[in-house]
CSV table of C-alpha atoms in Angstrom, one decimal:
chain,number,residue,atom,x,y,z
A,1,MET,CA,-38.2,-10.1,5.9
A,2,ILE,CA,-37.2,-12.5,3.3
A,3,GLU,CA,-40.2,-14.4,1.1
A,4,LEU,CA,-40.2,-16.7,-1.7
A,5,LYS,CA,-43.4,-17.7,-3.2
A,6,ASN,CA,-43.9,-20.3,-6.4
A,7,VAL,CA,-40.0,-19.8,-7.2
A,8,SER,CA,-38.6,-21.5,-9.9
A,9,LYS,CA,-35.6,-21.4,-12.3
A,10,THR,CA,-34.6,-23.1,-15.4
A,11,PHE,CA,-31.1,-22.8,-17.4
A,12,THR,CA,-31.2,-22.5,-21.1
A,13,LEU,CA,-27.5,-23.5,-22.6
A,14,HIS,CA,-28.2,-22.2,-26.3
A,15,ASN,CA,-24.8,-22.8,-27.4
A,16,GLN,CA,-25.2,-26.9,-26.0
A,17,GLY,CA,-27.7,-27.9,-28.3
A,18,SER,CA,-30.4,-25.3,-26.9
A,19,ALA,CA,-30.2,-27.6,-23.5
A,20,VAL,CA,-32.9,-26.6,-20.8
A,21,ILE,CA,-32.2,-27.7,-17.7
A,22,GLU,CA,-34.8,-26.9,-14.6
A,23,VAL,CA,-33.0,-26.5,-11.1
A,24,ILE,CA,-35.5,-25.6,-8.7
A,25,SER,CA,-39.5,-25.6,-8.9
A,26,ASP,CA,-41.8,-23.9,-6.5
A,27,VAL,CA,-40.0,-23.0,-4.2
A,28,SER,CA,-41.8,-20.9,-1.1
A,29,PHE,CA,-40.7,-20.2,2.0
A,30,ALA,CA,-40.2,-17.5,4.7
A,31,VAL,CA,-37.8,-16.2,6.8
A,32,ALA,CA,-39.1,-13.7,9.6
A,33,PRO,CA,-36.3,-11.1,11.4
A,34,GLY,CA,-33.9,-12.2,13.7
A,35,GLU,CA,-34.3,-15.5,12.7
A,36,CYS,CA,-31.9,-17.9,10.7
A,37,VAL,CA,-32.9,-20.4,8.2
A,38,ALA,CA,-30.2,-23.4,6.5
A,39,LEU,CA,-30.5,-24.7,3.6
A,40,THR,CA,-29.6,-28.2,3.2
A,41,GLY,CA,-29.8,-31.0,0.3
A,42,ALA,CA,-26.8,-33.0,-1.6
A,43,SER,CA,-24.1,-31.5,-3.4
A,44,GLY,CA,-25.8,-30.0,-7.0
A,45,ALA,CA,-29.1,-29.7,-5.2
A,46,GLY,CA,-29.2,-26.1,-6.0
A,47,LYS,CA,-28.4,-24.4,-2.9
A,48,SER,CA,-26.5,-22.0,-4.1
A,49,THR,CA,-28.6,-21.4,-7.0
A,50,LEU,CA,-31.2,-20.6,-4.9
A,51,MET,CA,-29.5,-18.1,-3.0
A,52,ARG,CA,-27.6,-16.6,-6.5
A,53,MET,CA,-31.4,-15.8,-7.1
A,54,ILE,CA,-32.2,-14.4,-3.5
A,55,TYR,CA,-29.5,-12.0,-4.4
A,56,GLY,CA,-30.9,-11.4,-7.7
A,57,ASN,CA,-27.5,-13.0,-9.4
A,58,TYR,CA,-29.1,-15.4,-10.8
A,59,LEU,CA,-32.6,-14.6,-12.8
A,60,THR,CA,-35.5,-16.2,-11.6
A,61,GLN,CA,-37.8,-17.0,-14.7
A,62,ALA,CA,-41.5,-17.7,-11.9
A,63,GLY,CA,-42.7,-16.8,-8.9
A,64,GLU,CA,-42.1,-14.0,-6.1
A,65,ILE,CA,-38.5,-13.2,-4.0
A,66,ARG,CA,-40.0,-10.3,-1.8
A,67,ILE,CA,-37.3,-8.6,0.3
A,68,GLY,CA,-38.4,-6.2,2.6
A,69,GLY,CA,-41.6,-5.5,0.2
A,70,LEU,CA,-39.3,-5.4,-2.7
A,71,ASP,CA,-40.0,-8.2,-5.4
A,72,ILE,CA,-36.5,-8.4,-6.6
A,73,VAL,CA,-37.6,-10.8,-9.6
A,74,ARG,CA,-39.6,-7.5,-11.0
A,75,SER,CA,-37.3,-4.5,-10.1
A,76,GLU,CA,-34.9,-2.5,-12.2
A,77,PRO,CA,-31.6,-2.9,-11.7
A,78,ARG,CA,-31.2,0.6,-9.7
A,79,ASP,CA,-33.7,-1.1,-7.4
A,80,ILE,CA,-31.8,-4.1,-6.5
A,81,ILE,CA,-28.1,-2.2,-6.6
A,82,LYS,CA,-30.2,0.2,-3.6
A,83,LEU,CA,-31.4,-3.1,-2.0
A,84,ARG,CA,-28.0,-4.8,-2.1
A,85,ARG,CA,-27.0,-1.5,-0.8
A,86,ASP,CA,-28.8,-0.5,2.2
A,87,VAL,CA,-31.0,-3.9,2.6
A,88,LEU,CA,-29.2,-7.1,1.7
A,89,GLY,CA,-26.0,-8.5,2.4
A,90,TYR,CA,-24.1,-11.1,1.0
A,91,VAL,CA,-21.6,-13.5,1.8
A,92,SER,CA,-19.8,-15.9,-0.7
A,93,GLN,CA,-17.3,-18.1,-0.9
A,94,PHE,CA,-15.2,-16.3,-2.6
A,95,LEU,CA,-13.8,-12.9,-2.7
A,96,ARG,CA,-14.0,-10.9,-5.4
A,97,VAL,CA,-11.8,-7.3,-5.7
A,98,VAL,CA,-9.8,-4.9,-7.4
A,99,PRO,CA,-6.1,-5.8,-7.2
A,100,ARG,CA,-4.3,-3.3,-5.7
A,101,VAL,CA,-6.9,-2.0,-2.9
A,102,PRO,CA,-6.1,-2.0,0.5
A,103,THR,CA,-7.9,-4.8,2.7
A,104,LEU,CA,-8.8,-1.8,5.1
A,105,ASP,CA,-10.4,-0.5,2.0
A,106,VAL,CA,-12.1,-3.4,0.9
A,107,VAL,CA,-13.6,-4.0,4.2
A,108,ALA,CA,-14.9,-0.5,4.5
A,109,GLU,CA,-16.2,0.0,1.0
A,110,PRO,CA,-20.0,-1.6,1.5
A,111,LEU,CA,-20.1,1.7,4.8
A,112,ARG,CA,-18.4,4.3,2.7
A,113,ALA,CA,-21.0,3.2,-0.3
A,114,LEU,CA,-23.3,4.1,2.6
A,115,GLY,CA,-21.8,7.7,3.0
A,116,VAL,CA,-20.2,7.0,6.1
A,117,PRO,CA,-17.2,8.7,6.0
A,118,ALA,CA,-13.3,7.4,5.8
A,119,ASP,CA,-13.1,7.6,9.4
A,120,GLU,CA,-15.8,5.4,10.8
A,121,ALA,CA,-16.2,2.7,7.9
A,122,GLN,CA,-11.9,2.1,8.7
A,123,ASP,CA,-12.5,2.1,12.3
A,124,ARG,CA,-15.6,-0.4,12.0
A,125,ALA,CA,-13.3,-2.0,9.3
A,126,SER,CA,-10.3,-2.4,12.0
A,127,ALA,CA,-12.2,-3.7,14.8
A,128,LEU,CA,-14.1,-6.1,12.7
A,129,LEU,CA,-10.3,-7.1,11.5
A,130,THR,CA,-9.3,-7.5,14.5
A,131,GLN,CA,-11.7,-9.6,15.9
A,132,LEU,CA,-10.9,-11.7,12.6
A,133,ASN,CA,-7.8,-12.4,13.7
A,134,ILE,CA,-6.3,-10.8,10.8
A,135,PRO,CA,-2.4,-9.2,11.4
A,136,GLU,CA,-2.8,-5.2,11.3
A,137,ARG,CA,0.7,-5.3,9.2
A,138,LEU,CA,-1.8,-7.0,6.5
A,139,TRP,CA,-4.5,-4.5,6.5
A,140,SER,CA,-2.5,-2.2,4.2
A,141,LEU,CA,-1.9,-5.0,1.7
A,142,SER,CA,-4.7,-6.0,-0.9
A,143,PRO,CA,-6.5,-9.5,-0.3
A,144,THR,CA,-5.6,-11.3,-3.5
A,145,THR,CA,-2.3,-12.8,-2.1
A,146,PHE,CA,-3.5,-13.9,1.1
A,147,SER,CA,-4.4,-17.5,1.8
A,148,GLY,CA,-8.1,-18.8,1.3
A,149,GLY,CA,-8.8,-18.5,5.4
A,150,GLU,CA,-7.5,-15.4,5.3
A,151,GLN,CA,-9.4,-13.9,2.3
A,152,GLN,CA,-12.1,-15.7,3.7
A,153,ARG,CA,-12.1,-13.8,6.7
A,154,VAL,CA,-11.7,-10.6,5.3
A,155,ASN,CA,-14.6,-11.5,2.9
A,156,ILE,CA,-16.9,-12.4,6.0
A,157,ALA,CA,-15.5,-9.0,7.8
A,158,ARG,CA,-17.0,-6.8,4.6
A,159,GLY,CA,-20.1,-8.6,4.6
A,160,PHE,CA,-20.2,-7.7,8.3
A,161,ALA,CA,-19.3,-3.9,8.2
A,162,HIS,CA,-22.7,-3.1,7.6
A,163,SER,CA,-26.1,-4.3,9.7
A,164,TYR,CA,-27.9,-5.3,6.8
A,165,PRO,CA,-31.8,-6.4,7.8
A,166,ALA,CA,-31.3,-9.4,5.9
A,167,MET,CA,-28.1,-11.2,5.1
A,168,LEU,CA,-27.3,-14.4,2.6
A,169,LEU,CA,-24.4,-16.3,3.9
A,170,ASP,CA,-22.3,-18.9,1.8
A,171,GLU,CA,-20.6,-21.2,4.2
A,172,PRO,CA,-19.2,-18.9,6.3
A,173,THR,CA,-17.1,-21.5,8.3
A,174,ALA,CA,-15.4,-24.0,6.0
A,175,SER,CA,-11.5,-23.7,5.8
A,176,LEU,CA,-11.7,-21.8,8.7
A,177,ASP,CA,-9.7,-22.8,12.5
A,178,ALA,CA,-11.7,-23.3,15.8
A,179,ALA,CA,-11.2,-20.1,16.7
A,180,ASN,CA,-12.1,-17.6,14.0
A,181,ARG,CA,-15.4,-20.3,13.5
A,182,GLU,CA,-16.4,-19.2,16.9
A,183,VAL,CA,-15.7,-15.5,15.9
A,184,VAL,CA,-17.8,-16.1,12.9
A,185,LEU,CA,-20.6,-17.7,14.8
A,186,SER,CA,-21.0,-14.9,17.0
A,187,LEU,CA,-20.9,-12.6,14.5
A,188,ILE,CA,-23.7,-14.6,13.2
A,189,GLU,CA,-25.7,-14.8,16.5
A,190,ASP,CA,-25.3,-10.8,17.3
A,191,ALA,CA,-26.7,-10.4,13.4
A,192,LYS,CA,-29.7,-12.4,14.8
A,193,ALA,CA,-30.1,-10.9,18.1
A,194,ARG,CA,-30.1,-7.2,16.7
A,195,GLY,CA,-33.2,-8.5,14.4
A,196,ALA,CA,-31.3,-9.6,11.2
A,197,ALA,CA,-33.1,-12.3,8.5
A,198,ILE,CA,-30.4,-14.8,7.8
A,199,ILE,CA,-30.4,-17.5,5.0
A,200,GLY,CA,-27.3,-19.6,5.4
A,201,ILE,CA,-25.2,-22.6,3.8
A,202,PHE,CA,-23.5,-24.6,5.9
A,203,HIS,CA,-21.6,-27.6,5.9
A,204,ASP,CA,-20.4,-27.4,9.2
A,205,GLU,CA,-22.9,-29.2,10.8
A,206,ALA,CA,-22.8,-28.2,14.6
A,207,ALA,CA,-22.4,-24.7,13.1
A,208,ARG,CA,-25.5,-25.2,11.8
A,209,THR,CA,-27.6,-26.6,14.8
A,210,ARG,CA,-25.8,-23.8,16.9
A,211,VAL,CA,-27.4,-21.3,15.0
A,212,CYS,CA,-30.4,-22.3,12.8
A,213,ASP,CA,-33.7,-22.2,14.0
A,214,ARG,CA,-34.9,-24.3,11.1
A,215,GLU,CA,-33.4,-26.6,8.0
A,216,ILE,CA,-34.7,-26.2,4.4
A,217,ASP,CA,-34.1,-29.0,1.9
A,218,VAL,CA,-33.7,-27.8,-0.8
A,219,GLY,CA,-33.3,-31.5,-2.6
A,220,ARG,CA,-37.3,-31.2,-2.7
A,221,PHE,CA,-37.6,-28.6,-5.0
A,222,THR,CA,-35.1,-29.9,-7.1
A,223,PRO,CA,-36.7,-31.7,-10.6
A,224,GLY,CA,-35.3,-35.3,-10.9
A,225,MET,CA,-33.5,-35.0,-7.7
A,226,ALA,CA,-36.3,-36.0,-5.2
A,227,ALA,CA,-35.6,-39.4,-3.6
B,1,MET,CA,-36.4,10.3,-9.7
B,2,THR,CA,-35.4,12.0,-13.2
B,3,PRO,CA,-33.0,10.1,-15.3
B,4,LEU,CA,-29.6,12.1,-15.7
B,5,LEU,CA,-30.1,10.4,-19.3
B,6,SER,CA,-32.5,9.2,-20.7
B,7,VAL,CA,-31.7,7.5,-24.1
B,8,GLN,CA,-34.8,6.7,-26.8
B,9,GLY,CA,-34.8,4.9,-30.5
B,10,ILE,CA,-31.1,5.7,-31.3
B,11,THR,CA,-30.3,4.5,-34.4
B,12,LYS,CA,-26.7,5.1,-36.9
B,13,ARG,CA,-26.8,3.7,-40.5
B,14,TYR,CA,-23.6,3.8,-42.3
B,15,GLY,CA,-25.1,3.8,-45.6
B,16,PRO,CA,-26.5,0.4,-45.6
B,17,HIS,CA,-25.2,-0.9,-42.9
B,18,ILE,CA,-26.1,-0.2,-39.7
B,19,GLY,CA,-24.0,1.3,-37.0
B,20,CYS,CA,-26.9,0.8,-34.1
B,21,ALA,CA,-30.6,0.1,-34.2
B,22,ASP,CA,-33.2,1.3,-31.7
B,23,VAL,CA,-31.1,1.6,-28.5
B,24,SER,CA,-33.0,3.0,-25.2
B,25,PHE,CA,-32.1,2.8,-21.7
B,26,ASP,CA,-32.2,5.6,-19.0
B,27,LEU,CA,-29.1,6.3,-16.8
B,28,TYR,CA,-29.9,7.4,-13.3
B,29,PRO,CA,-27.4,9.5,-11.0
B,30,GLY,CA,-24.4,7.6,-10.0
B,31,GLU,CA,-25.0,4.4,-12.1
B,32,VAL,CA,-22.6,3.1,-13.7
B,33,MET,CA,-23.3,1.4,-17.1
B,34,GLY,CA,-21.1,-0.8,-19.3
B,35,ILE,CA,-21.6,-1.6,-22.8
B,36,VAL,CA,-20.1,-5.0,-24.0
B,37,GLY,CA,-19.9,-6.3,-27.5
B,38,GLU,CA,-17.4,-8.1,-30.1
B,39,SER,CA,-15.5,-5.5,-32.2
B,40,GLY,CA,-18.2,-3.8,-34.8
B,41,SER,CA,-21.1,-4.4,-32.5
B,42,GLY,CA,-22.1,-1.1,-32.9
B,43,LYS,CA,-20.6,0.2,-28.7
B,44,SER,CA,-18.6,3.0,-30.1
B,45,THR,CA,-20.5,4.3,-32.3
B,46,LEU,CA,-23.4,4.2,-29.6
B,47,LEU,CA,-20.9,6.0,-27.6
B,48,ASN,CA,-20.1,8.6,-30.1
B,49,CYS,CA,-23.9,9.4,-31.0
B,50,MET,CA,-24.5,9.9,-27.3
B,51,ALA,CA,-21.8,12.3,-26.7
B,52,GLY,CA,-22.5,14.0,-29.5
B,53,HIS,CA,-19.4,13.2,-32.0
B,54,LEU,CA,-21.8,11.9,-34.3
B,55,THR,CA,-25.2,12.6,-35.4
B,56,PRO,CA,-28.1,9.6,-35.2
B,57,ASP,CA,-30.4,9.4,-38.0
B,58,ALA,CA,-32.9,8.5,-35.3
B,59,GLY,CA,-33.5,9.2,-31.8
B,60,GLN,CA,-33.3,11.2,-28.6
B,61,VAL,CA,-30.5,11.6,-25.8
B,62,VAL,CA,-31.9,13.6,-23.3
B,63,PHE,CA,-29.7,15.1,-20.7
B,64,ASP,CA,-31.0,16.7,-16.9
B,65,THR,CA,-29.4,19.9,-17.6
B,66,ARG,CA,-28.5,21.7,-14.0
B,67,THR,CA,-30.4,24.6,-15.8
B,68,ASP,CA,-33.1,23.9,-18.1
B,69,GLY,CA,-34.4,20.2,-16.6
B,70,PRO,CA,-34.2,17.6,-19.4
B,71,ARG,CA,-33.5,18.6,-22.7
B,72,ASP,CA,-32.5,16.4,-26.1
B,73,THR,CA,-28.5,17.5,-27.0
B,74,ILE,CA,-29.6,15.6,-30.4
B,75,THR,CA,-31.6,19.1,-31.4
B,76,MET,CA,-30.2,21.7,-29.2
B,77,SER,CA,-27.8,24.0,-30.6
B,78,GLU,CA,-24.1,23.5,-31.5
B,79,PRO,CA,-22.6,25.9,-28.8
B,80,GLU,CA,-24.9,25.0,-26.3
B,81,ARG,CA,-24.0,21.3,-27.0
B,82,ARG,CA,-20.1,22.2,-26.6
B,83,MET,CA,-20.7,23.7,-23.6
B,84,LEU,CA,-22.4,20.5,-22.2
B,85,GLY,CA,-19.2,18.7,-23.3
B,86,ARG,CA,-17.1,21.4,-21.5
B,87,THR,CA,-18.7,21.4,-18.1
B,88,ASP,CA,-21.4,18.2,-17.6
B,89,TRP,CA,-19.9,16.0,-19.5
B,90,ALA,CA,-16.3,14.8,-19.9
B,91,PHE,CA,-15.2,11.9,-22.4
B,92,VAL,CA,-12.3,9.9,-22.0
B,93,HIS,CA,-10.6,8.3,-25.2
B,94,GLN,CA,-9.5,5.3,-25.6
B,95,HIS,CA,-5.8,6.8,-26.8
B,96,ALA,CA,-5.0,9.1,-23.9
B,97,ARG,CA,-3.6,11.4,-27.3
B,98,ASP,CA,-6.8,12.0,-28.8
B,99,GLY,CA,-8.2,13.4,-25.9
B,100,LEU,CA,-5.2,15.0,-24.7
B,101,ARG,CA,-3.5,18.4,-26.2
B,102,MET,CA,0.4,16.8,-27.1
B,103,GLY,CA,2.1,19.9,-27.5
B,104,VAL,CA,1.3,21.5,-23.9
B,105,SER,CA,2.2,20.8,-20.4
B,106,ALA,CA,0.3,18.7,-18.2
B,107,GLY,CA,-0.7,21.5,-16.4
B,108,GLY,CA,-1.9,23.2,-19.6
B,109,ASN,CA,-3.7,20.1,-20.0
B,110,VAL,CA,-5.7,20.2,-17.0
B,111,GLY,CA,-5.8,24.0,-17.1
B,112,GLU,CA,-7.4,24.5,-20.2
B,113,ARG,CA,-10.6,23.2,-19.4
B,114,LEU,CA,-10.5,25.2,-16.7
B,115,MET,CA,-10.1,28.5,-18.8
B,116,ALA,CA,-12.7,27.2,-21.0
B,117,VAL,CA,-15.2,27.4,-17.9
B,118,GLY,CA,-14.1,31.1,-16.9
B,119,GLU,CA,-11.7,30.4,-14.6
B,120,ARG,CA,-9.2,32.7,-15.2
B,121,HIS,CA,-6.7,33.5,-12.1
B,122,TYR,CA,-3.0,32.0,-13.1
B,123,GLY,CA,-2.4,31.0,-9.0
B,124,ASP,CA,-5.9,29.0,-8.6
B,125,ILE,CA,-5.7,27.3,-11.9
B,126,ARG,CA,-2.3,26.4,-11.4
B,127,ASP,CA,-3.2,24.9,-7.9
B,128,LYS,CA,-6.2,23.3,-9.6
B,129,ALA,CA,-4.5,21.1,-12.0
B,130,THR,CA,-1.5,20.2,-9.4
B,131,ASP,CA,-4.3,18.7,-7.0
B,132,TRP,CA,-5.7,17.1,-9.8
B,133,LEU,CA,-2.6,15.6,-11.0
B,134,GLY,CA,-2.3,14.7,-7.8
B,135,ARG,CA,-4.9,12.9,-7.4
B,136,VAL,CA,-4.4,10.5,-10.3
B,137,GLU,CA,-0.9,9.7,-9.2
B,138,ILE,CA,0.8,12.2,-11.0
B,139,ASP,CA,4.0,13.3,-9.2
B,140,ALA,CA,3.6,17.6,-8.7
B,141,SER,CA,7.1,17.5,-10.6
B,142,ARG,CA,5.9,16.4,-13.9
B,143,VAL,CA,3.0,19.7,-13.7
B,144,ASP,CA,5.8,21.3,-16.7
B,145,ASP,CA,6.3,18.5,-18.9
B,146,ARG,CA,4.4,17.6,-21.9
B,147,PRO,CA,2.3,14.2,-22.4
B,148,THR,CA,4.6,13.3,-24.9
B,149,THR,CA,7.0,12.6,-22.3
B,150,PHE,CA,4.7,10.4,-20.4
B,151,SER,CA,4.4,6.8,-20.2
B,152,GLY,CA,1.0,4.8,-22.0
B,153,GLY,CA,-0.7,4.6,-18.6
B,154,MET,CA,0.5,8.7,-17.5
B,155,GLN,CA,-0.9,9.6,-20.1
B,156,GLN,CA,-4.3,8.0,-19.8
B,157,ARG,CA,-4.5,9.2,-16.0
B,158,LEU,CA,-3.5,12.9,-17.3
B,159,GLN,CA,-6.5,12.5,-19.6
B,160,ILE,CA,-8.7,11.5,-16.7
B,161,ALA,CA,-7.5,14.4,-14.7
B,162,ARG,CA,-8.2,16.7,-17.9
B,163,ASN,CA,-12.0,15.7,-18.0
B,164,LEU,CA,-12.9,15.4,-14.8
B,165,VAL,CA,-11.1,18.5,-12.8
B,166,THR,CA,-14.5,20.6,-14.3
B,167,GLY,CA,-16.4,18.3,-12.3
B,168,PRO,CA,-18.7,16.8,-14.5
B,169,ARG,CA,-21.9,14.7,-13.8
B,170,LEU,CA,-21.8,12.3,-16.4
B,171,VAL,CA,-18.3,10.7,-18.1
B,172,PHE,CA,-18.7,8.5,-21.4
B,173,MET,CA,-15.6,6.2,-21.5
B,174,ASP,CA,-14.3,4.2,-24.6
B,175,GLU,CA,-12.2,1.5,-23.7
B,176,PRO,CA,-10.3,3.7,-20.5
B,177,THR,CA,-8.0,0.8,-20.3
B,178,GLY,CA,-7.3,-1.2,-23.8
B,179,GLY,CA,-3.7,-0.7,-24.0
B,180,LEU,CA,-2.1,-0.2,-21.0
B,181,ASP,CA,-0.6,-3.5,-18.9
B,182,VAL,CA,-2.4,-5.0,-16.7
B,183,SER,CA,-0.6,-3.5,-13.6
B,184,VAL,CA,-1.7,-0.4,-14.8
B,185,GLN,CA,-5.4,-1.2,-15.7
B,186,ALA,CA,-5.8,-2.2,-11.8
B,187,ARG,CA,-4.6,1.3,-10.7
B,188,LEU,CA,-6.7,2.8,-13.2
B,189,LEU,CA,-10.0,0.3,-12.4
B,190,ASP,CA,-8.8,1.5,-8.6
B,191,LEU,CA,-8.8,5.5,-9.6
B,192,LEU,CA,-12.0,5.1,-11.6
B,193,ARG,CA,-13.6,3.2,-8.7
B,194,GLY,CA,-12.9,6.0,-6.4
B,195,LEU,CA,-13.4,8.9,-8.2
B,196,VAL,CA,-17.2,7.6,-9.1
B,197,ARG,CA,-18.2,7.3,-5.4
B,198,ASP,CA,-16.2,10.2,-4.4
B,199,MET,CA,-17.9,12.6,-7.0
B,200,GLY,CA,-21.1,11.0,-7.1
B,201,LEU,CA,-20.5,10.4,-10.9
B,202,SER,CA,-22.4,8.8,-13.8
B,203,ALA,CA,-21.1,6.9,-16.4
B,204,ILE,CA,-20.9,4.9,-19.3
B,205,ILE,CA,-18.1,2.6,-20.2
B,206,VAL,CA,-17.9,0.9,-23.5
B,207,THR,CA,-15.3,-2.1,-23.4
B,208,HIS,CA,-14.4,-5.5,-24.8
B,209,ASP,CA,-13.3,-6.4,-21.6
B,210,LEU,CA,-15.6,-8.4,-19.1
B,211,ALA,CA,-13.4,-8.0,-16.2
B,212,VAL,CA,-13.3,-4.3,-16.5
B,213,VAL,CA,-17.5,-3.8,-16.5
B,214,ARG,CA,-17.4,-6.4,-13.3
B,215,LEU,CA,-15.5,-4.6,-11.2
B,216,LEU,CA,-16.7,-1.0,-12.8
B,217,ALA,CA,-20.0,-1.0,-14.0
B,218,ASP,CA,-23.7,-1.2,-12.0
B,219,ARG,CA,-25.2,-2.4,-15.2
B,220,LEU,CA,-24.6,-4.2,-18.8
B,221,MET,CA,-25.7,-3.8,-21.8
B,222,VAL,CA,-24.4,-6.7,-24.4
B,223,MET,CA,-24.7,-5.7,-28.3
B,224,LYS,CA,-24.3,-7.5,-31.2
B,225,LEU,CA,-24.9,-6.1,-35.1
B,226,GLY,CA,-25.7,-2.8,-33.5
B,227,ARG,CA,-28.6,-4.1,-31.4
B,228,VAL,CA,-29.1,-4.7,-27.7
B,229,VAL,CA,-29.7,-8.3,-27.2
B,230,GLU,CA,-29.3,-8.4,-23.3
B,231,ALA,CA,-29.7,-5.8,-20.8
B,232,GLY,CA,-29.1,-6.1,-16.5
B,233,LEU,CA,-27.7,-6.1,-13.3
B,234,THR,CA,-23.8,-6.2,-14.5
B,235,ASP,CA,-23.1,-9.9,-11.9
B,236,GLN,CA,-26.7,-10.6,-13.2
B,237,VAL,CA,-25.8,-10.8,-17.1
B,238,LEU,CA,-22.0,-11.9,-16.7
B,239,ASP,CA,-23.2,-14.9,-14.1
B,240,ASP,CA,-26.2,-16.0,-16.0
B,241,PRO,CA,-26.5,-14.5,-19.2
B,242,GLN,CA,-29.6,-15.3,-21.3
B,243,HIS,CA,-29.2,-14.4,-24.7
B,244,ALA,CA,-27.2,-17.2,-26.7
B,245,TYR,CA,-24.6,-14.2,-27.7
B,246,SER,CA,-24.0,-13.1,-24.4
B,247,GLN,CA,-23.3,-16.9,-23.2
B,248,LEU,CA,-21.1,-17.5,-25.9
B,249,LEU,CA,-19.1,-14.0,-24.9
B,250,VAL,CA,-19.1,-15.0,-21.1
B,251,SER,CA,-17.9,-18.9,-22.1
B,252,SER,CA,-15.3,-17.7,-24.7
B,253,VAL,CA,-13.2,-15.4,-21.7
B,254,LEU,CA,-9.8,-17.1,-21.1
B,255,GLN,CA,-9.2,-18.2,-17.3
B,256,VAL,CA,-6.2,-16.9,-15.9
């Protein structure tokens, strides 16, 4: 489902003496449907960078990243937009929303973008928010004023609203209490069971052991960091 | 898929100065494209060339018309282009007063565009106008008031209602949230996003506000001195800019 072949990335900082920083070099791996793979490595090893490259958020200088047959390194923006709408979900560490939009609509939005009718999308959003223990009195408020943990749960609800065949999860259990952590882990297990290919970053070792089938040490691909 | 708008080699000079030079891109149905750059980068010149307000010195602006398929709007006759401007195209000006008739009531401003496309039944026109005032969150009781009695944010929302009432397929926007205070901006962004999604609109938005394009645009073009220096997915250009100027632009934003 997700396949990386000889993927490399450099950052060129034009305004800081044109410094060229090699961050990732020659990564190859594949994730099959129903499989969850953890990216591991020390801080700064490039885990989030690699994940952002797979999402098309960072540009990849060399290699191929195929998701469901589409090579996102060589795709037009509109193909990537379509891929993100239908196929590839991403739960980032930060919630970014238009201010003033109610939480329920924020969570329902990925479904609305797919053409799901408003009431059906809101039903799904309500179910997820309930499952993630966001009190109903908060649903009509914008999540911009919520606590960190609440924002993260809204972000997760939004990420799981549509059953994406491929998912990227950046620290989905960080800053959650035990009960909510359990909910998130079971959401991940459900997604695996329905055949989603998942790549995750988990600092929570117990969570990683529980949901991930394999680990990939990104440090191996970081020039200058290999021990 | 046929692009809704295909822009090829648009160039506009002001005497020896370059307004914009050799700009080309395709815009597909449902896509929102942002154009950013500092003042004088040529983004408004480009927008005005595309919308038919300025005649470019070179290039084509091919629009996929409902009746005749792709047509170059630059070489099209003036009446045809005007008709497009009243039906399939909409233009939202930075200053609402440039896009509104200030001496006519709010309802009249919205109704006028309907009459321009042939609606004649007064009751229908008034109903539609009232409906659209509601959609842009202007109270129905203000339908007979002139825009001069409206706040800046209300005027901008009225301008949007006036533009969208005829169900256009392509909207050109020049700094639509410029000059509005931030709470009003958020409200307008929310409104525009909902309209784009529900009506399947395509839009080209010129702005210098990177936060606005991040929330509104799928794609982004960065302009400098009349030329496009970088283009791509909005979040990719903002989070991993490749060109020196884009990097400077992104790193210059003050954090709140």
